[in-house]
Every structure is written in structure tokens, then in C-alpha cells.
């Protein structure tokens, strides 16, 4: 669902956001929480805004793990969007689309970097993860976990 049929490339990030929106919309409706996409913050659009009663308002920024501005999205972009919407809670959704050594390191550093960014920016940033790496069938599990050892090409260094 998150990978193009031909080749070893994940679908573009905006397409992933549409898929995620489709998955969470029903849950939000059931919980009486509105979910809006691409809400303008005054400094650019944030990917998602969740609003419940007066006490619940959370933003969510989505980035593929190999995105060239991955850390900037967590350390700078998300806090700027939160301040623009006067929100003190944010979710940074990291989508794992590569398993290179550099991306594995990045995946492992997420919580520590988010904790630091939260403290510095006075915004509670919670990291959530979706691992979209293709998996081998169980019958081939003796080979390796992933269908491809590396996933797609990385856009940036760790």
C-alpha cells in the first residue's frame, strides 16, 4: 500500500498522508474528534490538526525517514507550526521506508531528539512510527527480515 508496484520506491509523502487520513478519519469521527489536513499555521500548512472539545488540540507532522529535512521537521518545523496554532502538543509521525545503516540510526535516535526538541521549544512532541518496509513471507524468514536489505535510496545523510 505504501510502495509503488514497480521498483523499490515508496509512494510520495503526500500520498502517504492521504492514506493515513483515510485510516484515521473513521476513528476520529467515532471519538468525536475532528481531523483536518493541511491547516495553515501562518508559517505554512501542518499535515494534520486534531480538535476535540476545548481541551483537546493536537497537530501531527508526517515525514518519511529518508526525507532530506527529516530532523528539521522534528526540531524546527513542528514547533513552529505548534506555536502558529497556539498548540502545546504535537505528534511527529516517522514513516520508515529505508533500512540502511544511516536510517536505522536515525530511527533509533527519534525519541531522544524529540525529547530535546520538546524541552527547547516548550512543546510536547510525541514520536509515533509506522514501519512500511516490505517484509518477506514467513516461509522465507530465515533469509532476512526485509524483502530488500536497504529499501529505497536515502535522500539525506543521518
Short mmCIF file of C-alpha atoms in Angstrom, two decimals:
data_model
loop_
_atom_site.label_atom_id
_atom_site.label_comp_id
_atom_site.label_asym_id
_atom_site.label_seq_id
_atom_site.Cartn_x
_atom_site.Cartn_y
_atom_site.Cartn_z
CA UNK A 1 0.00 0.00 0.00
CA UNK A 2 2.89 2.37 0.77
CA UNK A 3 5.11 1.15 -2.08
CA UNK A 4 4.93 1.64 -5.83
CA UNK A 5 4.11 -1.56 -7.71
CA UNK A 6 7.18 -1.28 -9.93
CA UNK A 7 10.61 -0.82 -8.41
CA UNK A 8 11.70 -0.41 -4.82
CA UNK A 9 10.36 3.03 -4.07
CA UNK A 10 7.82 4.15 -1.51
CA UNK A 11 4.94 6.32 -2.66
CA UNK A 12 5.35 10.11 -2.27
CA UNK A 13 4.81 11.59 1.18
CA UNK A 14 1.58 13.46 0.21
CA UNK A 15 0.09 10.15 -0.95
CA UNK A 16 1.05 8.57 2.37
CA UNK A 17 -0.72 11.41 4.16
CA UNK A 18 -3.90 10.75 2.18
CA UNK A 19 -3.74 7.05 3.10
CA UNK A 20 -3.19 7.92 6.76
CA UNK A 21 -6.07 10.38 6.65
CA UNK A 22 -8.35 7.68 5.26
CA UNK A 23 -7.33 5.31 8.04
CA UNK A 24 -7.73 7.72 10.95
CA UNK A 25 -10.82 9.63 9.82
CA UNK A 26 -13.30 6.94 10.98
CA UNK A 27 -11.57 6.62 14.35
CA UNK A 28 -11.66 10.38 14.82
CA UNK A 29 -15.36 10.53 13.92
CA UNK A 30 -16.14 7.74 16.40
CA UNK A 31 -14.27 9.65 19.13
CA UNK A 32 -15.94 12.96 18.21
CA UNK A 33 -12.58 14.44 17.21
CA UNK A 34 -12.28 16.46 14.03
CA UNK A 35 -9.28 15.81 11.82
CA UNK A 36 -8.26 18.41 9.25
CA UNK A 37 -5.47 18.19 6.66
CA UNK A 38 -3.07 20.88 5.52
CA UNK A 39 -4.18 23.53 8.01
CA UNK A 40 -2.46 26.89 7.53
CA UNK A 41 -0.40 27.91 10.57
CA UNK A 42 0.83 31.30 9.43
CA UNK A 43 4.21 29.69 8.62
CA UNK A 44 2.98 27.04 6.20
CA UNK A 45 0.49 24.19 6.41
CA UNK A 46 0.77 21.49 9.07
CA UNK A 47 -0.15 18.00 7.86
CA UNK A 48 -2.96 17.29 10.38
CA UNK A 49 -4.82 19.07 13.17
CA UNK A 50 -6.95 17.10 15.63
CA UNK A 51 -9.55 19.01 17.62
CA UNK A 52 -11.91 17.67 20.26
CA UNK A 53 -13.51 19.72 22.97
CA UNK A 54 -11.83 22.93 24.16
CA UNK A 55 -9.13 20.96 25.96
CA UNK A 56 -8.01 18.82 23.01
CA UNK A 57 -5.98 20.24 20.14
CA UNK A 58 -3.00 18.42 18.68
CA UNK A 59 -1.04 18.80 15.45
CA UNK A 60 0.67 15.99 13.55
CA UNK A 61 3.54 16.33 11.11
CA UNK A 62 4.40 13.36 8.87
CA UNK A 63 7.86 12.67 7.41
CA UNK A 64 9.39 9.74 5.58
CA UNK A 65 12.53 8.57 7.37
CA UNK A 66 14.78 9.29 4.38
CA UNK A 67 13.39 12.81 3.82
CA UNK A 68 16.21 15.34 3.39
CA UNK A 69 14.66 17.62 6.03
CA UNK A 70 13.69 14.84 8.45
CA UNK A 71 15.40 16.31 11.53
CA UNK A 72 14.38 19.86 10.60
CA UNK A 73 10.79 18.66 10.55
CA UNK A 74 11.10 17.43 14.13
CA UNK A 75 13.34 20.10 15.65
CA UNK A 76 12.09 23.21 13.86
CA UNK A 77 9.06 22.82 11.59
CA UNK A 78 6.78 21.04 14.09
CA UNK A 79 7.42 23.53 16.94
CA UNK A 80 6.89 26.48 14.56
CA UNK A 81 3.55 25.05 13.44
CA UNK A 82 2.54 24.40 17.06
CA UNK A 83 3.30 27.99 18.06
CA UNK A 84 1.46 29.29 14.99
CA UNK A 85 -1.70 27.44 16.06
CA UNK A 86 -1.12 28.05 19.79
CA UNK A 87 -0.92 24.32 20.45
CA UNK A 88 1.29 22.79 23.13
CA UNK A 89 1.14 19.16 21.93
CA UNK A 90 2.33 17.66 18.68
CA UNK A 91 2.84 14.25 17.10
CA UNK A 92 5.76 13.63 14.78
CA UNK A 93 4.90 10.61 12.65
CA UNK A 94 8.01 8.98 11.21
CA UNK A 95 7.48 6.59 8.32
CA UNK A 96 10.26 4.04 7.92
CA UNK A 97 10.89 3.50 4.23
CA UNK A 98 14.57 2.59 4.36
CA UNK A 99 16.69 0.21 6.41
CA UNK A 100 20.16 1.42 5.54
CA UNK A 101 22.63 1.76 8.40
CA UNK A 102 22.15 5.55 8.47
CA UNK A 103 18.36 5.25 8.51
CA UNK A 104 18.43 2.59 11.24
CA UNK A 105 20.50 5.01 13.33
CA UNK A 106 18.01 7.80 12.61
CA UNK A 107 15.10 5.51 13.57
CA UNK A 108 16.79 4.75 16.88
CA UNK A 109 17.51 8.41 17.72
CA UNK A 110 13.93 9.64 17.33
CA UNK A 111 12.85 9.60 20.98
CA UNK A 112 15.98 11.37 22.27
CA UNK A 113 15.82 14.09 19.60
CA UNK A 114 12.08 14.61 20.22
CA UNK A 115 12.67 14.91 23.96
CA UNK A 116 15.32 17.56 23.38
CA UNK A 117 13.16 19.44 20.83
CA UNK A 118 10.23 19.35 23.27
CA UNK A 119 12.31 20.83 26.06
CA UNK A 120 13.92 23.54 23.92
CA UNK A 121 10.66 24.59 22.22
CA UNK A 122 8.26 24.09 25.16
CA UNK A 123 6.03 21.89 23.01
CA UNK A 124 5.33 18.28 23.98
CA UNK A 125 6.33 16.35 20.84
CA UNK A 126 5.41 12.67 20.85
CA UNK A 127 7.03 10.43 18.26
CA UNK A 128 4.92 7.78 16.55
CA UNK A 129 6.26 5.36 13.98
CA UNK A 130 4.97 3.40 11.00
CA UNK A 131 7.36 0.85 9.52
CA UNK A 132 6.34 0.38 5.88
CA UNK A 133 9.33 -1.72 4.85
CA UNK A 134 8.25 -4.70 2.72
CA UNK A 135 8.53 -7.97 4.65
CA UNK A 136 9.39 -11.41 3.36
CA UNK A 137 6.80 -14.17 3.74
CA UNK A 138 7.22 -16.32 6.86
CA UNK A 139 8.48 -19.19 4.70
CA UNK A 140 11.47 -17.02 3.74
CA UNK A 141 12.07 -15.63 7.24
CA UNK A 142 15.42 -17.44 7.57
CA UNK A 143 16.90 -15.09 4.95
CA UNK A 144 16.35 -11.62 6.45
CA UNK A 145 13.52 -9.56 7.92
CA UNK A 146 13.08 -7.24 4.98
CA UNK A 147 12.31 -8.05 1.36
CA UNK A 148 15.11 -5.63 0.50
CA UNK A 149 18.10 -5.10 2.74
CA UNK A 150 18.07 -1.36 2.23
CA UNK A 151 14.69 -0.13 1.00
CA UNK A 152 14.82 2.90 -1.21
CA UNK A 153 17.63 5.35 -1.77
CA UNK A 154 18.18 7.79 1.08
CA UNK A 155 17.60 11.48 0.38
CA UNK A 156 19.98 12.59 3.12
CA UNK A 157 22.77 11.53 5.42
CA UNK A 158 21.93 10.59 9.02
#
